[in-house]
PDB file of C-alpha atoms in Angstrom:
ATOM      1  CA  MET A  22       8.524   7.155   8.427  1.00 54.00           C
ATOM      2  CA  ASP A  23       9.232   3.865  10.100  1.00 65.00           C
ATOM      3  CA  ALA A  24       6.215   1.614   9.777  1.00 72.00           C
ATOM      4  CA  PRO A  25       5.816  -1.681  11.621  1.00 68.00           C
ATOM      5  CA  ALA A  26       6.800  -4.665   9.488  1.00 65.00           C
ATOM      6  CA  GLY A  27       3.811  -6.297   7.835  1.00 76.00           C
ATOM      7  CA  LEU A  28       1.554  -3.240   8.067  1.00 81.00           C
ATOM      8  CA  VAL A  29       2.746  -1.567   4.883  1.00 87.00           C
ATOM      9  CA  GLU A  30       2.717  -4.476   2.450  1.00 89.00           C
ATOM     10  CA  SER A  31      -0.531  -6.416   2.912  1.00 89.00           C
ATOM     11  CA  ALA A  32      -1.157  -9.736   1.187  1.00 90.00           C
ATOM     12  CA  PHE A  33      -3.348  -7.918  -1.379  1.00 93.00           C
ATOM     13  CA  PHE A  34      -0.607  -5.315  -1.938  1.00 95.00           C
ATOM     14  CA  LYS A  35       1.765  -8.185  -2.758  1.00 94.00           C
ATOM     15  CA  LEU A  36      -0.811 -10.073  -4.858  1.00 94.00           C
ATOM     16  CA  LEU A  37      -1.240  -7.054  -7.136  1.00 96.00           C
ATOM     17  CA  GLY A  38       2.520  -6.601  -7.397  1.00 97.00           C
ATOM     18  CA  CYS A  39       2.597  -3.135  -5.798  1.00 97.00           C
ATOM     19  CA  ARG A  40       5.927  -1.622  -4.776  1.00 96.00           C
ATOM     20  CA  LEU A  41       6.231   1.082  -2.136  1.00 96.00           C
ATOM     21  CA  GLN A  42       8.414   3.923  -3.438  1.00 96.00           C
ATOM     22  CA  SER A  43       8.128   6.381  -0.528  1.00 95.00           C
ATOM     23  CA  LEU A  44       6.043   6.976   2.577  1.00 96.00           C
ATOM     24  CA  GLY A  45       5.856   9.774   5.138  1.00 93.00           C
ATOM     25  CA  ASP A  46       4.333  13.089   6.178  1.00 93.00           C
ATOM     26  CA  GLY A  47       0.931  12.361   4.640  1.00 96.00           C
ATOM     27  CA  VAL A  48       2.299  11.267   1.264  1.00 98.00           C
ATOM     28  CA  ALA A  49       2.600   7.761  -0.159  1.00 97.00           C
ATOM     29  CA  GLN A  50       3.960   6.699  -3.529  1.00 98.00           C
ATOM     30  CA  VAL A  51       3.154   3.204  -4.780  1.00 98.00           C
ATOM     31  CA  ALA A  52       4.198   1.767  -8.157  1.00 98.00           C
ATOM     32  CA  LEU A  53       2.508  -0.975 -10.178  1.00 98.00           C
ATOM     33  CA  SER A  54       3.728  -2.700 -13.353  1.00 97.00           C
ATOM     34  CA  LEU A  55       1.175  -3.803 -15.936  1.00 97.00           C
ATOM     35  CA  GLU A  56       1.420  -7.596 -15.809  1.00 96.00           C
ATOM     36  CA  PRO A  57      -0.857  -9.969 -17.782  1.00 96.00           C
ATOM     37  CA  PRO A  58      -3.177 -10.824 -14.826  1.00 96.00           C
ATOM     38  CA  LEU A  59      -3.929  -7.089 -14.368  1.00 97.00           C
ATOM     39  CA  ARG A  60      -5.205  -6.597 -17.930  1.00 96.00           C
ATOM     40  CA  ASN A  61      -8.859  -6.286 -18.953  1.00 96.00           C
ATOM     41  CA  ARG A  62     -10.310  -7.966 -22.075  1.00 96.00           C
ATOM     42  CA  GLY A  63      -8.981  -5.093 -24.173  1.00 96.00           C
ATOM     43  CA  GLY A  64      -5.422  -5.632 -22.961  1.00 96.00           C
ATOM     44  CA  LYS A  65      -5.386  -2.440 -20.869  1.00 97.00           C
ATOM     45  CA  LEU A  66      -4.818  -2.021 -17.129  1.00 97.00           C
ATOM     46  CA  HIS A  67      -8.031  -3.213 -15.471  1.00 96.00           C
ATOM     47  CA  GLY A  68      -9.990  -0.473 -13.688  1.00 95.00           C
ATOM     48  CA  GLY A  69     -10.228  -2.640 -10.569  1.00 96.00           C
ATOM     49  CA  ALA A  70      -6.446  -2.927 -10.379  1.00 96.00           C
ATOM     50  CA  LEU A  71      -6.097   0.835 -10.798  1.00 97.00           C
ATOM     51  CA  PHE A  72      -8.748   1.474  -8.132  1.00 96.00           C
ATOM     52  CA  SER A  73      -6.949  -0.920  -5.757  1.00 97.00           C
ATOM     53  CA  LEU A  74      -3.628   0.853  -6.362  1.00 97.00           C
ATOM     54  CA  VAL A  75      -5.239   4.215  -5.531  1.00 98.00           C
ATOM     55  CA  ASP A  76      -6.970   2.843  -2.425  1.00 96.00           C
ATOM     56  CA  ILE A  77      -3.723   1.263  -1.168  1.00 96.00           C
ATOM     57  CA  ALA A  78      -1.721   4.473  -1.683  1.00 97.00           C
ATOM     58  CA  MET A  79      -4.407   6.592  -0.025  1.00 97.00           C
ATOM     59  CA  GLY A  80      -4.613   4.243   2.959  1.00 96.00           C
ATOM     60  CA  LEU A  81      -0.848   4.341   3.420  1.00 96.00           C
ATOM     61  CA  ALA A  82      -0.847   8.158   3.215  1.00 96.00           C
ATOM     62  CA  CYS A  83      -3.513   8.209   5.954  1.00 96.00           C
ATOM     63  CA  SER A  84      -1.525   5.813   8.147  1.00 94.00           C
ATOM     64  CA  SER A  85       1.543   8.023   7.788  1.00 94.00           C
ATOM     65  CA  VAL A  86      -0.533  10.836   9.351  1.00 94.00           C
ATOM     66  CA  HIS A  87      -2.513   9.135  12.129  1.00 91.00           C
ATOM     67  CA  GLY A  88      -0.048   6.326  12.799  1.00 90.00           C
ATOM     68  CA  PHE A  89       0.052   2.645  12.043  1.00 89.00           C
ATOM     69  CA  ASP A  90      -1.348   1.868  15.500  1.00 88.00           C
ATOM     70  CA  GLN A  91      -4.788   3.048  14.256  1.00 88.00           C
ATOM     71  CA  GLN A  92      -6.819   1.763  11.356  1.00 87.00           C
ATOM     72  CA  SER A  93      -8.677   3.755   8.751  1.00 89.00           C
ATOM     73  CA  ALA A  94     -11.476   2.746   6.420  1.00 93.00           C
ATOM     74  CA  THR A  95     -12.402   4.098   3.009  1.00 95.00           C
ATOM     75  CA  ILE A  96     -15.680   6.003   3.210  1.00 95.00           C
ATOM     76  CA  GLU A  97     -15.658   7.271  -0.352  1.00 96.00           C
ATOM     77  CA  CYS A  98     -13.270   7.170  -3.304  1.00 96.00           C
ATOM     78  CA  LYS A  99     -13.913   8.733  -6.695  1.00 97.00           C
ATOM     79  CA  ILE A 100     -11.594   8.226  -9.643  1.00 97.00           C
ATOM     80  CA  ASN A 101     -11.580  10.221 -12.855  1.00 96.00           C
ATOM     81  CA  TYR A 102      -9.952   8.098 -15.549  1.00 93.00           C
ATOM     82  CA  ILE A 103      -7.999  10.154 -18.043  1.00 93.00           C
ATOM     83  CA  ARG A 104      -6.357   7.572 -20.290  1.00 94.00           C
ATOM     84  CA  ALA A 105      -5.863   3.830 -20.639  1.00 95.00           C
ATOM     85  CA  VAL A 106      -2.559   2.106 -19.887  1.00 96.00           C
ATOM     86  CA  SER A 107      -1.448  -0.699 -22.206  1.00 96.00           C
ATOM     87  CA  ASP A 108       2.114  -1.323 -21.032  1.00 95.00           C
ATOM     88  CA  GLY A 109       4.812  -0.252 -18.622  1.00 97.00           C
ATOM     89  CA  GLU A 110       4.367   0.988 -15.081  1.00 97.00           C
ATOM     90  CA  VAL A 111       2.209   3.503 -13.239  1.00 98.00           C
ATOM     91  CA  LEU A 112       2.993   5.467 -10.091  1.00 98.00           C
ATOM     92  CA  CYS A 113       0.288   6.591  -7.680  1.00 98.00           C
ATOM     93  CA  THR A 114       1.058   9.536  -5.413  1.00 98.00           C
ATOM     94  CA  ALA A 115      -1.497  10.055  -2.641  1.00 98.00           C
ATOM     95  CA  ARG A 116      -1.525  13.135  -0.382  1.00 98.00           C
ATOM     96  CA  VAL A 117      -3.581  13.842   2.712  1.00 98.00           C
ATOM     97  CA  ILE A 118      -4.987  17.334   2.137  1.00 98.00           C
ATOM     98  CA  HIS A 119      -7.132  17.496   5.292  1.00 96.00           C
ATOM     99  CA  PRO A 120      -5.791  15.551   8.295  1.00 95.00           C
ATOM    100  CA  GLY A 121      -8.838  15.716  10.559  1.00 92.00           C
ATOM    101  CA  ARG A 122      -8.889  13.865  13.858  1.00 89.00           C
ATOM    102  CA  ARG A 123     -11.658  11.464  12.773  1.00 94.00           C
ATOM    103  CA  THR A 124     -11.814  11.975   8.999  1.00 96.00           C
ATOM    104  CA  LEU A 125      -9.063  12.484   6.442  1.00 97.00           C
ATOM    105  CA  VAL A 126      -9.441  13.822   2.915  1.00 98.00           C
ATOM    106  CA  VAL A 127      -6.956  12.485   0.380  1.00 98.00           C
ATOM    107  CA  GLU A 128      -6.131  13.269  -3.252  1.00 98.00           C
ATOM    108  CA  ALA A 129      -4.141  11.075  -5.607  1.00 98.00           C
ATOM    109  CA  GLU A 130      -2.689  11.153  -9.080  1.00 98.00           C
ATOM    110  CA  VAL A 131      -1.717   8.134 -11.128  1.00 98.00           C
ATOM    111  CA  MET A 132       1.016   8.884 -13.613  1.00 98.00           C
ATOM    112  CA  GLN A 133       2.768   6.919 -16.327  1.00 97.00           C
ATOM    113  CA  GLY A 134       5.987   8.806 -16.840  1.00 96.00           C
ATOM    114  CA  ASP A 135       4.891  12.410 -17.408  1.00 96.00           C
ATOM    115  CA  LYS A 136       1.360  11.445 -18.535  1.00 97.00           C
ATOM    116  CA  LEU A 137      -1.647  11.631 -16.221  1.00 97.00           C
ATOM    117  CA  VAL A 138      -3.614   8.363 -16.098  1.00 97.00           C
ATOM    118  CA  ALA A 139      -6.143   9.160 -13.359  1.00 98.00           C
ATOM    119  CA  LYS A 140      -7.005  11.599 -10.580  1.00 98.00           C
ATOM    120  CA  ALA A 141      -8.774  10.553  -7.404  1.00 98.00           C
ATOM    121  CA  GLN A 142     -10.336  12.011  -4.303  1.00 98.00           C
ATOM    122  CA  GLY A 143     -11.163  10.046  -1.174  1.00 97.00           C
ATOM    123  CA  THR A 144     -12.417  10.321   2.364  1.00 97.00           C
ATOM    124  CA  PHE A 145     -11.196   8.007   5.112  1.00 97.00           C
ATOM    125  CA  ALA A 146     -12.463   7.493   8.639  1.00 96.00           C
ATOM    126  CA  VAL A 147     -10.082   6.793  11.517  1.00 92.00           C
ATOM    127  CA  LEU A 148     -11.409   3.776  13.391  1.00 91.00           C
TER     128      LEU A 148
END
């Protein structure tokens, strides 16, 4: 999908160090490397950084469905953390599973290689 320049990589997207891997047809893949500023006190990937990665990927998946000319807002997002990440990179794959006209339901998985890090479910409203 061709997205307007500047609408895919927000300032926050760049601040976190996210990298768009693919986008289109209700699916977005966004990668994130574990850099020192993203670590919690225990040296693991901070939950807030992981939540932000999921929210970014889900929002992009929604935009690939309803178009970048409309905005969407997160109504709800629930993450089930499976395991901590202490090094390397994670990849979040978000998929729109219900593309309603006003509300979209999205699921996401965060993987590190072949290991599941987190699963998420979210609901987005088209504004």
